[in-house]
Amino acid sequence: MHHNRLNPIVVLLATTLAACSPKEEARGGRVPGEIINSTTTAAAIVADQAPPPKDTVIREMRRRGIVPTDSARWTPDQYTLLLRCREAEKMGVFKFLRDKIGSLRGLAVEFQTEQGYEGLDLTARGYRKFIFVLSQEAFQYFESKGAEGQWVYQLKTLDRKRIFTDDGILTDKGVTLYLKVRRKIPAFWKFPSGRIVGTTRPPKDLLARVSRPNAFNPTPTSKPLPAPQSWSDPKKKKTKGLGRVKGLLASGFIELSEAEERHLLEKTRLSERQLQDKSSLQIIQTDEGVKYLISPSDPLMSLISRYRGGAAKGLPGAKPRPPKKTGPKPRLKKTPGLR
């Protein structure tokens, strides 16, 4: 009877000792404080602390369109683009694109997270679109700060790096600088003459530091002129603003006529500046004249479509035809007949 009472206790002690035995490693793990003496245990620890496996990264790159769908490896530049896409998402790129373009179609892809939620990934095309639209906004900002027209392309950072490319797209340094501007962080840039301006008045120590000899490449204080050979090159005479126009058209924008732009102003009762701020309308001054472009997904396209439809049917909005002459017919004078 006494022996039967001890049986459950003995069984419980035996089970506990077996569970605590260091010879048994549950699922390849290790007991806290145990010395690593097994390659299996060491591999399990490394796996727990290792970065995401390569197959996870390559699947994300394929999903974002950074690498082809059949690719199994990536280049350093492609990995850098992946990191930039992630960073743009943290900065609110989706809200930025929705506000500027009105849609994320083709610019983001949905995916299923491990927790079962649906997420959005910025695609490589979406990142390029983000930089393109951000460049347009930055161009207008720097114009408002006194760098008009071609002067915008000649702006540089304090370490003598260009802010824009020749096509009007922000460089990596330019993106960093302008994002500081948008976040209301003190940022400074330099005109070709060497004058330093920024979001706030440049500190005296900053001006003294960059004013030292060889602090930056010396530039003439007078207004820079193009190279002499460019005046005789007919291909370079009509390039102002055309790079931006080509880029917009390549991204899907539609060109409007001057009459259509006036129609939008009349219907919305907004100024050109207000219309640009509240829509995707882009007004670009080129050597060939002013160009008006708008995104096809912009709500204002409905006004343009009705305007064009009315012009085709001769309805109000079409260009009036010149009036026909309706004066009295001239009377024929009698002429003497031949005798």
PDB file of C-alpha atoms in Angstrom, residues 23-308:
ATOM      1  CA  LYS A  23      21.970  15.524 -22.932  1.00  0.00           C
ATOM      2  CA  GLU A  24      18.585  16.370 -24.444  1.00  0.00           C
ATOM      3  CA  GLU A  25      18.315  19.504 -26.582  1.00  0.00           C
ATOM      4  CA  ALA A  26      14.745  20.384 -27.428  1.00  0.00           C
ATOM      5  CA  ARG A  27      14.435  21.120 -31.156  1.00  0.00           C
ATOM      6  CA  GLY A  28      18.155  21.694 -31.514  1.00  0.00           C
ATOM      7  CA  GLY A  29      18.187  24.568 -29.009  1.00  0.00           C
ATOM      8  CA  ARG A  30      20.309  24.958 -25.914  1.00  0.00           C
ATOM      9  CA  VAL A  31      19.656  25.353 -22.234  1.00  0.00           C
ATOM     10  CA  PRO A  32      20.437  28.910 -21.038  1.00  0.00           C
ATOM     11  CA  GLY A  33      23.976  29.040 -19.649  1.00  0.00           C
ATOM     12  CA  GLU A  34      25.039  25.810 -21.340  1.00  0.00           C
ATOM     13  CA  ILE A  35      28.383  25.776 -23.150  1.00  0.00           C
ATOM     14  CA  ILE A  36      28.036  25.326 -26.890  1.00  0.00           C
ATOM     15  CA  ASN A  37      29.506  21.902 -27.587  1.00  0.00           C
ATOM     16  CA  SER A  38      27.382  20.815 -30.495  1.00  0.00           C
ATOM     17  CA  THR A  39      27.572  21.948 -34.101  1.00  0.00           C
ATOM     18  CA  THR A  40      23.818  21.490 -34.361  1.00  0.00           C
ATOM     19  CA  THR A  41      23.206  23.778 -31.398  1.00  0.00           C
ATOM     20  CA  ALA A  42      25.666  26.371 -32.734  1.00  0.00           C
ATOM     21  CA  ALA A  43      23.991  26.336 -36.147  1.00  0.00           C
ATOM     22  CA  ALA A  44      20.606  26.860 -34.504  1.00  0.00           C
ATOM     23  CA  ILE A  45      21.876  29.902 -32.597  1.00  0.00           C
ATOM     24  CA  VAL A  46      23.410  31.411 -35.726  1.00  0.00           C
ATOM     25  CA  ALA A  47      20.154  30.840 -37.614  1.00  0.00           C
ATOM     26  CA  ASP A  48      18.197  32.634 -34.882  1.00  0.00           C
ATOM     27  CA  GLN A  49      20.503  35.681 -35.070  1.00  0.00           C
ATOM     28  CA  ALA A  50      21.146  35.721 -38.821  1.00  0.00           C
ATOM     29  CA  PRO A  51      19.732  38.409 -41.163  1.00  0.00           C
ATOM     30  CA  PRO A  52      16.860  37.530 -43.505  1.00  0.00           C
ATOM     31  CA  PRO A  53      17.860  34.766 -45.918  1.00  0.00           C
ATOM     32  CA  LYS A  54      18.726  35.555 -49.492  1.00  0.00           C
ATOM     33  CA  ASP A  55      15.563  33.961 -50.849  1.00  0.00           C
ATOM     34  CA  THR A  56      13.482  36.409 -48.802  1.00  0.00           C
ATOM     35  CA  VAL A  57      15.378  39.378 -50.233  1.00  0.00           C
ATOM     36  CA  ILE A  58      15.224  38.142 -53.818  1.00  0.00           C
ATOM     37  CA  ARG A  59      11.473  37.518 -53.524  1.00  0.00           C
ATOM     38  CA  GLU A  60      10.984  41.071 -52.304  1.00  0.00           C
ATOM     39  CA  MET A  61      13.124  42.415 -55.144  1.00  0.00           C
ATOM     40  CA  ARG A  62      11.112  40.450 -57.701  1.00  0.00           C
ATOM     41  CA  ARG A  63       7.863  41.688 -56.182  1.00  0.00           C
ATOM     42  CA  ARG A  64       9.044  45.289 -56.379  1.00  0.00           C
ATOM     43  CA  GLY A  65      10.296  44.866 -59.949  1.00  0.00           C
ATOM     44  CA  ILE A  66      13.897  45.626 -59.001  1.00  0.00           C
ATOM     45  CA  VAL A  67      15.181  42.402 -60.578  1.00  0.00           C
ATOM     46  CA  PRO A  68      13.624  40.181 -63.280  1.00  0.00           C
ATOM     47  CA  THR A  69      11.187  37.524 -62.075  1.00  0.00           C
ATOM     48  CA  ASP A  70      13.620  34.736 -63.021  1.00  0.00           C
ATOM     49  CA  SER A  71      16.673  36.321 -61.391  1.00  0.00           C
ATOM     50  CA  ALA A  72      18.378  34.609 -58.444  1.00  0.00           C
ATOM     51  CA  ARG A  73      20.934  37.309 -57.598  1.00  0.00           C
ATOM     52  CA  TRP A  74      21.269  41.075 -57.443  1.00  0.00           C
ATOM     53  CA  THR A  75      23.845  43.798 -57.869  1.00  0.00           C
ATOM     54  CA  PRO A  76      24.918  46.358 -55.225  1.00  0.00           C
ATOM     55  CA  ASP A  77      22.992  49.063 -57.098  1.00  0.00           C
ATOM     56  CA  GLN A  78      19.826  46.966 -57.046  1.00  0.00           C
ATOM     57  CA  TYR A  79      20.182  46.361 -53.320  1.00  0.00           C
ATOM     58  CA  THR A  80      20.687  50.100 -52.821  1.00  0.00           C
ATOM     59  CA  LEU A  81      17.437  50.703 -54.734  1.00  0.00           C
ATOM     60  CA  LEU A  82      15.677  48.251 -52.416  1.00  0.00           C
ATOM     61  CA  LEU A  83      16.871  50.188 -49.370  1.00  0.00           C
ATOM     62  CA  ARG A  84      15.772  53.461 -50.964  1.00  0.00           C
ATOM     63  CA  CYS A  85      12.297  52.076 -51.627  1.00  0.00           C
ATOM     64  CA  ARG A  86      12.000  51.031 -48.002  1.00  0.00           C
ATOM     65  CA  GLU A  87      13.228  54.421 -46.800  1.00  0.00           C
ATOM     66  CA  ALA A  88      10.755  56.219 -49.075  1.00  0.00           C
ATOM     67  CA  GLU A  89       7.923  54.174 -47.567  1.00  0.00           C
ATOM     68  CA  LYS A  90       8.950  55.307 -44.078  1.00  0.00           C
ATOM     69  CA  MET A  91       8.831  58.914 -45.279  1.00  0.00           C
ATOM     70  CA  GLY A  92       5.220  58.581 -46.476  1.00  0.00           C
ATOM     71  CA  VAL A  93       5.742  58.051 -50.199  1.00  0.00           C
ATOM     72  CA  PHE A  94       2.276  56.559 -50.719  1.00  0.00           C
ATOM     73  CA  LYS A  95       0.464  59.609 -49.365  1.00  0.00           C
ATOM     74  CA  PHE A  96       2.819  61.847 -51.362  1.00  0.00           C
ATOM     75  CA  LEU A  97       2.046  60.062 -54.639  1.00  0.00           C
ATOM     76  CA  ARG A  98      -1.704  59.935 -53.950  1.00  0.00           C
ATOM     77  CA  ASP A  99      -1.748  63.667 -53.269  1.00  0.00           C
ATOM     78  CA  LYS A 100       0.321  64.509 -56.352  1.00  0.00           C
ATOM     79  CA  ILE A 101      -0.929  61.956 -58.890  1.00  0.00           C
ATOM     80  CA  GLY A 102      -4.169  60.659 -57.450  1.00  0.00           C
ATOM     81  CA  SER A 103      -3.436  56.957 -57.875  1.00  0.00           C
ATOM     82  CA  LEU A 104      -0.861  54.274 -57.018  1.00  0.00           C
ATOM     83  CA  ARG A 105      -1.696  52.112 -60.029  1.00  0.00           C
ATOM     84  CA  GLY A 106       1.516  50.528 -61.298  1.00  0.00           C
ATOM     85  CA  LEU A 107       3.553  52.227 -58.574  1.00  0.00           C
ATOM     86  CA  ALA A 108       2.901  49.818 -55.683  1.00  0.00           C
ATOM     87  CA  VAL A 109       2.055  46.145 -55.217  1.00  0.00           C
ATOM     88  CA  GLU A 110       0.088  44.397 -52.492  1.00  0.00           C
ATOM     89  CA  PHE A 111       1.541  41.518 -50.506  1.00  0.00           C
ATOM     90  CA  GLN A 112       0.526  39.304 -47.609  1.00  0.00           C
ATOM     91  CA  THR A 113       2.471  39.730 -44.386  1.00  0.00           C
ATOM     92  CA  GLU A 114       3.337  36.864 -42.037  1.00  0.00           C
ATOM     93  CA  GLN A 115       0.645  38.114 -39.646  1.00  0.00           C
ATOM     94  CA  GLY A 116      -1.964  37.857 -42.397  1.00  0.00           C
ATOM     95  CA  TYR A 117      -2.279  41.578 -43.111  1.00  0.00           C
ATOM     96  CA  GLU A 118      -2.137  43.091 -46.554  1.00  0.00           C
ATOM     97  CA  GLY A 119       0.754  45.463 -47.086  1.00  0.00           C
ATOM     98  CA  LEU A 120       2.026  47.716 -49.868  1.00  0.00           C
ATOM     99  CA  ASP A 121       5.450  47.654 -51.443  1.00  0.00           C
ATOM    100  CA  LEU A 122       6.780  50.547 -53.502  1.00  0.00           C
ATOM    101  CA  THR A 123       7.959  49.263 -56.881  1.00  0.00           C
ATOM    102  CA  ALA A 124      11.076  50.354 -58.726  1.00  0.00           C
ATOM    103  CA  ARG A 125       8.834  52.230 -61.150  1.00  0.00           C
ATOM    104  CA  GLY A 126       7.077  53.826 -58.196  1.00  0.00           C
ATOM    105  CA  TYR A 127      10.388  55.015 -56.754  1.00  0.00           C
ATOM    106  CA  ARG A 128      11.405  56.566 -60.072  1.00  0.00           C
ATOM    107  CA  LYS A 129       7.989  58.265 -60.253  1.00  0.00           C
ATOM    108  CA  PHE A 130       8.440  59.529 -56.697  1.00  0.00           C
ATOM    109  CA  ILE A 131      11.818  61.060 -57.563  1.00  0.00           C
ATOM    110  CA  PHE A 132      10.387  62.557 -60.760  1.00  0.00           C
ATOM    111  CA  VAL A 133       7.443  64.243 -59.027  1.00  0.00           C
ATOM    112  CA  LEU A 134       9.652  65.277 -56.104  1.00  0.00           C
ATOM    113  CA  SER A 135      12.052  66.872 -58.612  1.00  0.00           C
ATOM    114  CA  GLN A 136       9.240  68.946 -60.116  1.00  0.00           C
ATOM    115  CA  GLU A 137       8.232  70.162 -56.688  1.00  0.00           C
ATOM    116  CA  ALA A 138      11.853  70.923 -55.808  1.00  0.00           C
ATOM    117  CA  PHE A 139      12.347  72.780 -59.094  1.00  0.00           C
ATOM    118  CA  GLN A 140       9.438  75.090 -58.301  1.00  0.00           C
ATOM    119  CA  TYR A 141      10.689  75.572 -54.751  1.00  0.00           C
ATOM    120  CA  PHE A 142      14.178  76.635 -55.799  1.00  0.00           C
ATOM    121  CA  GLU A 143      12.665  78.910 -58.441  1.00  0.00           C
ATOM    122  CA  SER A 144      10.689  80.611 -55.685  1.00  0.00           C
ATOM    123  CA  LYS A 145      13.972  81.151 -53.830  1.00  0.00           C
ATOM    124  CA  GLY A 146      15.473  83.196 -56.652  1.00  0.00           C
ATOM    125  CA  ALA A 147      16.992  80.524 -58.909  1.00  0.00           C
ATOM    126  CA  GLU A 148      14.941  81.125 -62.048  1.00  0.00           C
ATOM    127  CA  GLY A 149      15.088  79.103 -65.214  1.00  0.00           C
ATOM    128  CA  GLN A 150      18.474  77.645 -66.065  1.00  0.00           C
ATOM    129  CA  TRP A 151      19.950  78.810 -62.755  1.00  0.00           C
ATOM    130  CA  VAL A 152      18.174  75.941 -60.999  1.00  0.00           C
ATOM    131  CA  TYR A 153      20.305  73.400 -62.858  1.00  0.00           C
ATOM    132  CA  GLN A 154      23.477  75.111 -61.632  1.00  0.00           C
ATOM    133  CA  LEU A 155      22.705  75.009 -57.910  1.00  0.00           C
ATOM    134  CA  LYS A 156      25.062  72.953 -55.773  1.00  0.00           C
ATOM    135  CA  THR A 157      25.299  71.695 -52.234  1.00  0.00           C
ATOM    136  CA  LEU A 158      27.905  73.131 -49.906  1.00  0.00           C
ATOM    137  CA  ASP A 159      30.234  70.236 -50.749  1.00  0.00           C
ATOM    138  CA  ARG A 160      30.064  71.229 -54.430  1.00  0.00           C
ATOM    139  CA  LYS A 161      27.702  68.463 -55.576  1.00  0.00           C
ATOM    140  CA  ARG A 162      24.998  69.182 -58.115  1.00  0.00           C
ATOM    141  CA  ILE A 163      21.394  69.259 -56.938  1.00  0.00           C
ATOM    142  CA  PHE A 164      19.812  68.602 -60.358  1.00  0.00           C
ATOM    143  CA  THR A 165      20.888  66.693 -63.436  1.00  0.00           C
ATOM    144  CA  ASP A 166      20.728  68.264 -66.879  1.00  0.00           C
ATOM    145  CA  ASP A 167      17.295  66.652 -67.302  1.00  0.00           C
ATOM    146  CA  GLY A 168      15.922  68.380 -64.205  1.00  0.00           C
ATOM    147  CA  ILE A 169      15.955  65.293 -61.970  1.00  0.00           C
ATOM    148  CA  LEU A 170      17.217  65.503 -58.399  1.00  0.00           C
ATOM    149  CA  THR A 171      20.557  63.826 -57.746  1.00  0.00           C
ATOM    150  CA  ASP A 172      21.060  61.698 -54.638  1.00  0.00           C
ATOM    151  CA  LYS A 173      22.552  64.738 -52.908  1.00  0.00           C
ATOM    152  CA  GLY A 174      19.659  66.815 -54.187  1.00  0.00           C
ATOM    153  CA  VAL A 175      17.078  64.395 -52.792  1.00  0.00           C
ATOM    154  CA  THR A 176      18.769  64.502 -49.383  1.00  0.00           C
ATOM    155  CA  LEU A 177      18.866  68.293 -49.425  1.00  0.00           C
ATOM    156  CA  TYR A 178      15.268  68.806 -50.547  1.00  0.00           C
ATOM    157  CA  LEU A 179      13.889  66.263 -48.086  1.00  0.00           C
ATOM    158  CA  LYS A 180      15.475  68.383 -45.366  1.00  0.00           C
ATOM    159  CA  VAL A 181      13.601  71.341 -46.800  1.00  0.00           C
ATOM    160  CA  ARG A 182      10.295  69.446 -46.707  1.00  0.00           C
ATOM    161  CA  ARG A 183      10.930  68.346 -43.118  1.00  0.00           C
ATOM    162  CA  LYS A 184      11.718  71.948 -42.142  1.00  0.00           C
ATOM    163  CA  ILE A 185      15.271  71.011 -41.187  1.00  0.00           C
ATOM    164  CA  PRO A 186      17.873  73.762 -41.790  1.00  0.00           C
ATOM    165  CA  ALA A 187      19.325  73.236 -45.258  1.00  0.00           C
ATOM    166  CA  PHE A 188      21.687  75.367 -47.347  1.00  0.00           C
ATOM    167  CA  TRP A 189      22.773  75.484 -50.969  1.00  0.00           C
ATOM    168  CA  LYS A 190      24.997  77.591 -53.157  1.00  0.00           C
ATOM    169  CA  PHE A 191      24.501  79.692 -56.288  1.00  0.00           C
ATOM    170  CA  PRO A 192      27.105  79.630 -59.075  1.00  0.00           C
ATOM    171  CA  SER A 193      28.321  83.014 -57.850  1.00  0.00           C
ATOM    172  CA  GLY A 194      29.203  81.450 -54.506  1.00  0.00           C
ATOM    173  CA  ARG A 195      26.355  83.059 -52.577  1.00  0.00           C
ATOM    174  CA  ILE A 196      24.948  80.713 -49.931  1.00  0.00           C
ATOM    175  CA  VAL A 197      21.238  80.664 -49.144  1.00  0.00           C
ATOM    176  CA  GLY A 198      19.003  78.279 -47.264  1.00  0.00           C
ATOM    177  CA  THR A 199      15.819  77.688 -45.374  1.00  0.00           C
ATOM    178  CA  THR A 200      17.196  79.941 -42.637  1.00  0.00           C
ATOM    179  CA  ARG A 201      19.902  82.613 -42.532  1.00  0.00           C
ATOM    180  CA  PRO A 202      23.277  80.845 -42.847  1.00  0.00           C
ATOM    181  CA  PRO A 203      25.245  80.938 -39.572  1.00  0.00           C
ATOM    182  CA  LYS A 204      28.375  83.086 -39.531  1.00  0.00           C
ATOM    183  CA  ASP A 205      30.629  80.134 -38.763  1.00  0.00           C
ATOM    184  CA  LEU A 206      29.225  78.304 -41.789  1.00  0.00           C
ATOM    185  CA  LEU A 207      29.866  81.288 -44.050  1.00  0.00           C
ATOM    186  CA  ALA A 208      33.400  81.633 -42.666  1.00  0.00           C
ATOM    187  CA  ARG A 209      34.123  77.952 -43.196  1.00  0.00           C
ATOM    188  CA  VAL A 210      33.035  77.815 -46.820  1.00  0.00           C
ATOM    189  CA  SER A 211      34.643  81.182 -47.560  1.00  0.00           C
ATOM    190  CA  ARG A 212      38.128  79.874 -46.881  1.00  0.00           C
ATOM    191  CA  PRO A 213      40.494  79.474 -49.861  1.00  0.00           C
ATOM    192  CA  ASN A 214      39.841  76.282 -51.802  1.00  0.00           C
ATOM    193  CA  ALA A 215      36.690  75.635 -49.803  1.00  0.00           C
ATOM    194  CA  PHE A 216      34.870  75.373 -53.112  1.00  0.00           C
ATOM    195  CA  ASN A 217      35.745  75.768 -56.746  1.00  0.00           C
ATOM    196  CA  PRO A 218      35.957  79.491 -57.577  1.00  0.00           C
ATOM    197  CA  THR A 219      33.254  80.675 -59.960  1.00  0.00           C
ATOM    198  CA  PRO A 220      32.966  84.038 -61.719  1.00  0.00           C
ATOM    199  CA  THR A 221      30.806  86.605 -59.957  1.00  0.00           C
ATOM    200  CA  SER A 222      29.313  87.847 -63.218  1.00  0.00           C
ATOM    201  CA  LYS A 223      26.404  86.126 -64.891  1.00  0.00           C
ATOM    202  CA  PRO A 224      27.738  82.942 -66.521  1.00  0.00           C
ATOM    203  CA  LEU A 225      27.339  82.606 -70.259  1.00  0.00           C
ATOM    204  CA  PRO A 226      27.114  79.412 -72.287  1.00  0.00           C
ATOM    205  CA  ALA A 227      30.203  78.132 -74.020  1.00  0.00           C
ATOM    206  CA  PRO A 228      30.832  80.001 -77.297  1.00  0.00           C
ATOM    207  CA  GLN A 229      30.347  76.920 -79.446  1.00  0.00           C
ATOM    208  CA  SER A 230      26.834  76.398 -78.071  1.00  0.00           C
ATOM    209  CA  TRP A 231      25.644  79.585 -79.807  1.00  0.00           C
ATOM    210  CA  SER A 232      26.469  78.131 -83.200  1.00  0.00           C
ATOM    211  CA  ASP A 233      25.059  74.697 -82.482  1.00  0.00           C
ATOM    212  CA  PRO A 234      21.431  74.645 -83.635  1.00  0.00           C
ATOM    213  CA  LYS A 235      20.706  71.489 -81.632  1.00  0.00           C
ATOM    214  CA  LYS A 236      21.432  73.232 -78.344  1.00  0.00           C
ATOM    215  CA  LYS A 237      19.398  76.352 -78.939  1.00  0.00           C
ATOM    216  CA  LYS A 238      16.029  74.824 -78.099  1.00  0.00           C
ATOM    217  CA  THR A 239      16.669  72.748 -75.012  1.00  0.00           C
ATOM    218  CA  LYS A 240      15.298  74.894 -72.207  1.00  0.00           C
ATOM    219  CA  GLY A 241      12.588  72.942 -70.407  1.00  0.00           C
ATOM    220  CA  LEU A 242      12.297  70.306 -73.141  1.00  0.00           C
ATOM    221  CA  GLY A 243      13.923  67.670 -70.948  1.00  0.00           C
ATOM    222  CA  ARG A 244      11.166  68.059 -68.373  1.00  0.00           C
ATOM    223  CA  VAL A 245       8.496  67.981 -71.075  1.00  0.00           C
ATOM    224  CA  LYS A 246       9.892  64.766 -72.578  1.00  0.00           C
ATOM    225  CA  GLY A 247      10.105  63.185 -69.162  1.00  0.00           C
ATOM    226  CA  LEU A 248       6.494  64.038 -68.378  1.00  0.00           C
ATOM    227  CA  LEU A 249       5.247  62.745 -71.721  1.00  0.00           C
ATOM    228  CA  ALA A 250       7.247  59.544 -71.256  1.00  0.00           C
ATOM    229  CA  SER A 251       5.607  59.015 -67.847  1.00  0.00           C
ATOM    230  CA  GLY A 252       2.122  59.262 -69.375  1.00  0.00           C
ATOM    231  CA  PHE A 253       1.246  62.948 -69.027  1.00  0.00           C
ATOM    232  CA  ILE A 254      -0.990  64.530 -71.674  1.00  0.00           C
ATOM    233  CA  GLU A 255      -0.219  67.836 -73.346  1.00  0.00           C
ATOM    234  CA  LEU A 256      -2.944  70.481 -73.332  1.00  0.00           C
ATOM    235  CA  SER A 257      -3.449  73.395 -75.651  1.00  0.00           C
ATOM    236  CA  GLU A 258      -3.459  76.951 -74.411  1.00  0.00           C
ATOM    237  CA  ALA A 259      -7.224  77.126 -75.011  1.00  0.00           C
ATOM    238  CA  GLU A 260      -7.769  74.005 -72.899  1.00  0.00           C
ATOM    239  CA  GLU A 261      -5.686  75.469 -70.075  1.00  0.00           C
ATOM    240  CA  ARG A 262      -7.767  78.672 -70.208  1.00  0.00           C
ATOM    241  CA  HIS A 263     -10.902  76.509 -70.080  1.00  0.00           C
ATOM    242  CA  LEU A 264      -9.667  74.923 -66.834  1.00  0.00           C
ATOM    243  CA  LEU A 265      -8.995  78.360 -65.349  1.00  0.00           C
ATOM    244  CA  GLU A 266     -12.498  79.515 -66.252  1.00  0.00           C
ATOM    245  CA  LYS A 267     -14.239  76.413 -64.908  1.00  0.00           C
ATOM    246  CA  THR A 268     -12.270  76.186 -61.647  1.00  0.00           C
ATOM    247  CA  ARG A 269     -12.004  79.963 -61.112  1.00  0.00           C
ATOM    248  CA  LEU A 270      -8.448  79.489 -59.889  1.00  0.00           C
ATOM    249  CA  SER A 271      -5.214  81.208 -60.795  1.00  0.00           C
ATOM    250  CA  GLU A 272      -2.495  79.272 -62.585  1.00  0.00           C
ATOM    251  CA  ARG A 273      -0.484  78.950 -59.380  1.00  0.00           C
ATOM    252  CA  GLN A 274      -3.503  77.697 -57.421  1.00  0.00           C
ATOM    253  CA  LEU A 275      -4.379  75.266 -60.192  1.00  0.00           C
ATOM    254  CA  GLN A 276      -0.864  73.820 -60.150  1.00  0.00           C
ATOM    255  CA  ASP A 277      -0.927  73.459 -56.382  1.00  0.00           C
ATOM    256  CA  LYS A 278      -4.300  71.651 -56.365  1.00  0.00           C
ATOM    257  CA  SER A 279      -3.782  69.387 -59.391  1.00  0.00           C
ATOM    258  CA  SER A 280      -1.132  67.645 -61.459  1.00  0.00           C
ATOM    259  CA  LEU A 281      -1.091  70.458 -64.045  1.00  0.00           C
ATOM    260  CA  GLN A 282       2.461  71.361 -65.065  1.00  0.00           C
ATOM    261  CA  ILE A 283       3.246  74.664 -66.812  1.00  0.00           C
ATOM    262  CA  ILE A 284       6.724  74.644 -68.315  1.00  0.00           C
ATOM    263  CA  GLN A 285       8.428  77.513 -70.128  1.00  0.00           C
ATOM    264  CA  THR A 286      10.508  76.303 -73.061  1.00  0.00           C
ATOM    265  CA  ASP A 287      12.266  77.924 -75.980  1.00  0.00           C
ATOM    266  CA  GLU A 288       9.360  76.744 -78.130  1.00  0.00           C
ATOM    267  CA  GLY A 289       6.801  78.444 -75.891  1.00  0.00           C
ATOM    268  CA  VAL A 290       4.766  77.479 -72.837  1.00  0.00           C
ATOM    269  CA  LYS A 291       3.812  73.810 -72.509  1.00  0.00           C
ATOM    270  CA  TYR A 292       0.819  72.608 -70.494  1.00  0.00           C
ATOM    271  CA  LEU A 293       0.765  68.986 -69.310  1.00  0.00           C
ATOM    272  CA  ILE A 294      -1.540  67.055 -66.981  1.00  0.00           C
ATOM    273  CA  SER A 295      -1.798  63.521 -65.609  1.00  0.00           C
ATOM    274  CA  PRO A 296      -4.458  61.364 -67.320  1.00  0.00           C
ATOM    275  CA  SER A 297      -5.731  60.279 -63.880  1.00  0.00           C
ATOM    276  CA  ASP A 298      -6.305  63.855 -62.743  1.00  0.00           C
ATOM    277  CA  PRO A 299     -10.004  64.645 -62.003  1.00  0.00           C
ATOM    278  CA  LEU A 300      -9.672  67.747 -64.183  1.00  0.00           C
ATOM    279  CA  MET A 301      -9.393  65.481 -67.221  1.00  0.00           C
ATOM    280  CA  SER A 302     -13.169  65.146 -67.144  1.00  0.00           C
ATOM    281  CA  LEU A 303     -13.415  68.871 -67.946  1.00  0.00           C
ATOM    282  CA  ILE A 304     -10.877  68.461 -70.739  1.00  0.00           C
ATOM    283  CA  SER A 305     -12.746  65.467 -72.174  1.00  0.00           C
ATOM    284  CA  ARG A 306     -16.049  67.380 -72.245  1.00  0.00           C
ATOM    285  CA  TYR A 307     -14.306  70.387 -73.741  1.00  0.00           C
ATOM    286  CA  ARG A 308     -12.749  68.292 -76.492  1.00  0.00           C
TER     287      ARG A 308
END
